[in-house]
C-alpha positions as semicolon CSV with decimal commas, in nm:
position;residue;x (nm);y (nm);z (nm)
1;F;9,737;12,789;6,905
2;S;9,471;12,561;7,056
3;E;9,276;12,643;7,373
4;G;9,512;12,533;7,621
5;P;9,837;12,692;7,474
6;Q;9,630;12,998;7,436
7;E;9,540;13,021;7,791
8;R;9,910;12,958;7,891
9;F;10,011;13,247;7,641
10;H;9,769;13,489;7,799
11;G;9,804;13,354;8,181
12;G;10,190;13,357;8,205
13;N;10,396;13,115;8,374
14;A;10,590;13,085;8,718
15;G;10,893;13,256;8,598
16;G;11,174;13,178;8,365
17;S;11,235;13,245;7,996
18;S;11,078;12,956;7,844
19;G;10,750;13,072;7,746
20;C;10,764;12,997;7,374
21;S;10,876;12,646;7,421
22;E;10,638;12,582;7,671
23;L;10,352;12,686;7,432
24;I;10,499;12,522;7,140
25;S;10,512;12,184;7,341
26;M;10,170;12,190;7,435
27;Q;10,062;12,241;7,068
28;F;10,323;11,965;6,967
29;L;10,125;11,708;7,219
30;I;9,787;11,830;7,111
31;D;9,880;11,742;6,740
32;C;10,094;11,452;6,767
33;Q;9,957;11,251;7,080
34;G;9,596;11,394;7,099
35;A;9,676;11,553;7,414
36;T;9,437;11,770;7,622
37;I;9,595;12,041;7,835
38;I;9,430;12,007;8,178
39;K;9,634;12,287;8,385
40;T;9,898;12,512;8,339
41;E;10,205;12,572;8,569
42;N;10,027;12,836;8,797
43;E;9,733;12,595;8,828
44;I;9,876;12,274;8,932
45;L;9,828;12,202;9,311
46;Y;10,132;12,089;9,529
47;R;10,154;11,984;9,882
48;V;10,471;12,158;9,936
49;E;10,672;12,414;9,775
50;G;10,953;12,314;9,546
51;K;11,008;12,244;9,176
52;E;10,717;12,268;8,953
53;T;10,600;12,110;8,641
54;D;10,523;12,324;8,348
55;F;10,186;12,187;8,258
56;L;9,952;11,892;8,323
57;A;9,805;11,703;8,011
58;S;9,592;11,434;7,940
59;I;9,696;11,162;7,693
60;E;9,451;10,883;7,621
61;G;9,272;10,953;7,944
62;H;9,618;10,943;8,131
63;P;9,718;11,244;8,351
64;V;10,091;11,341;8,227
65;G;10,301;11,595;8,371
66;V;10,527;11,788;8,124
67;S;10,853;11,964;8,181
68;V;10,986;12,176;7,890
69;S;11,378;12,276;7,879
70;R;11,613;12,362;7,596
71;A;11,926;12,250;7,489
72;Y;12,057;12,573;7,365
73;K;12,369;12,778;7,497
74;G;12,301;13,122;7,307
75;P;12,289;13,237;6,953
76;M;12,668;13,238;6,911
77;T;12,744;12,923;7,054
78;T;12,775;12,608;6,797
79;E;12,947;12,373;7,038
80;Y;12,749;12,133;7,287
81;S;12,901;11,836;7,456
82;V;12,772;11,525;7,630
83;E;12,886;11,679;7,963
84;D;12,670;11,976;7,877
85;A;12,389;11,755;7,821
86;I;12,455;11,571;8,150
87;V;12,448;11,899;8,324
88;L;12,114;11,978;8,187
89;L;11,936;11,624;8,234
90;E;12,067;11,606;8,589
91;K;11,906;11,934;8,688
92;K;11,583;11,879;8,493
93;L;11,507;11,534;8,599
94;G;11,600;11,627;8,955
95;G;11,343;11,898;8,904
96;V;11,072;11,644;8,768
97;N;11,143;11,403;9,041
98;E;11,083;11,677;9,307
99;S;10,767;11,789;9,145
100;S;10,639;11,433;9,129
101;L;10,677;11,385;9,484
102;N;10,545;11,714;9,583
103;V;10,239;11,745;9,348
104;H;9,896;11,721;9,536
105;P;9,699;11,372;9,470
106;D;9,434;11,573;9,287
107;D;9,677;11,672;9,029
108;A;9,910;11,364;9,026
109;W;10,032;11,212;8,706
110;V;10,116;10,875;8,611
111;K;10,441;10,955;8,417
112;Q;10,649;11,272;8,334
113;I;10,756;11,375;7,984
114;L;11,053;11,590;7,981
115;N;11,037;11,766;7,625
116;I;11,390;11,921;7,528
117;W;11,405;12,135;7,255
118;T;11,729;12,237;7,033
119;L;11,810;12,392;6,705
120;H;12,084;12,153;6,630
121;P;12,019;11,803;6,552
122;D;12,366;11,685;6,664
123;W;12,278;11,851;7,013
124;A;11,968;11,624;7,021
125;D;12,226;11,324;6,954
126;K;12,446;11,433;7,268
127;V;12,128;11,466;7,485
128;E;12,021;11,133;7,389
129;Q;12,391;10,996;7,471
130;A;12,382;11,177;7,828
131;W;12,006;10,996;7,883
132;T;12,181;10,652;7,860
133;Q;12,409;10,766;8,127
134;M;12,154;10,861;8,378
135;S;12,057;10,643;8,646
136;D;11,732;10,445;8,646
137;E;11,650;10,613;8,978
138;L;11,710;10,982;8,819
139;K;11,510;10,884;8,494
140;A;11,217;10,702;8,731
141;D;10,926;10,740;8,524
142;T;11,010;11,025;8,290
143;I;10,963;10,999;7,913
144;L;11,226;11,188;7,709
145;I;11,112;11,382;7,395
146;M;11,390;11,536;7,211
147;T;11,258;11,808;6,938
148;V;11,475;11,949;6,690
149;E;11,336;12,285;6,547
150;Q;11,490;12,383;6,191
151;N;11,466;12,683;5,994
152;S;11,323;12,878;6,291
153;N;11,427;12,990;6,616
154;V;11,137;13,092;6,757
155;F;11,131;12,855;7,068
156;V;11,439;13,050;7,215
157;H;11,234;13,347;7,246
158;D;10,994;13,389;7,562
159;T;10,705;13,567;7,370
160;C;10,693;13,359;7,059
161;E;10,747;13,652;6,855
162;D;11,037;13,723;6,655
């Protein structure tokens, strides 16, 4: 991992079990978009308590908030519906919008990326279908990136270790 993901790996997060997907998302944006990680979840300043963004990055000189989630229902579940994806997106986009409203001006971003990871290409299709059903207000200034991890399931682990 590069410096930003290394810092997150050793510094922890604000809770949850998405540690590895956050690290991989950081590295993905560094490798594919030339991003620089500015702050991790525990370092971003907010005016009031509430939902938080996973990390703050700079892409082409622009500050971007990044929230990471997973379209994942456990190791034994192979079914995923558009309705499952709607529930996921409504929850995550609500949090994205809340964190955008509450972020301190010193750490404000111009857009947020919602990076959703899955193990199943057809589940990514379901999330994309659900995305088209979200209201413009809920999607606001959010960019959705769907990432399908194949031949591995490391992103479902909190520690990035098999």
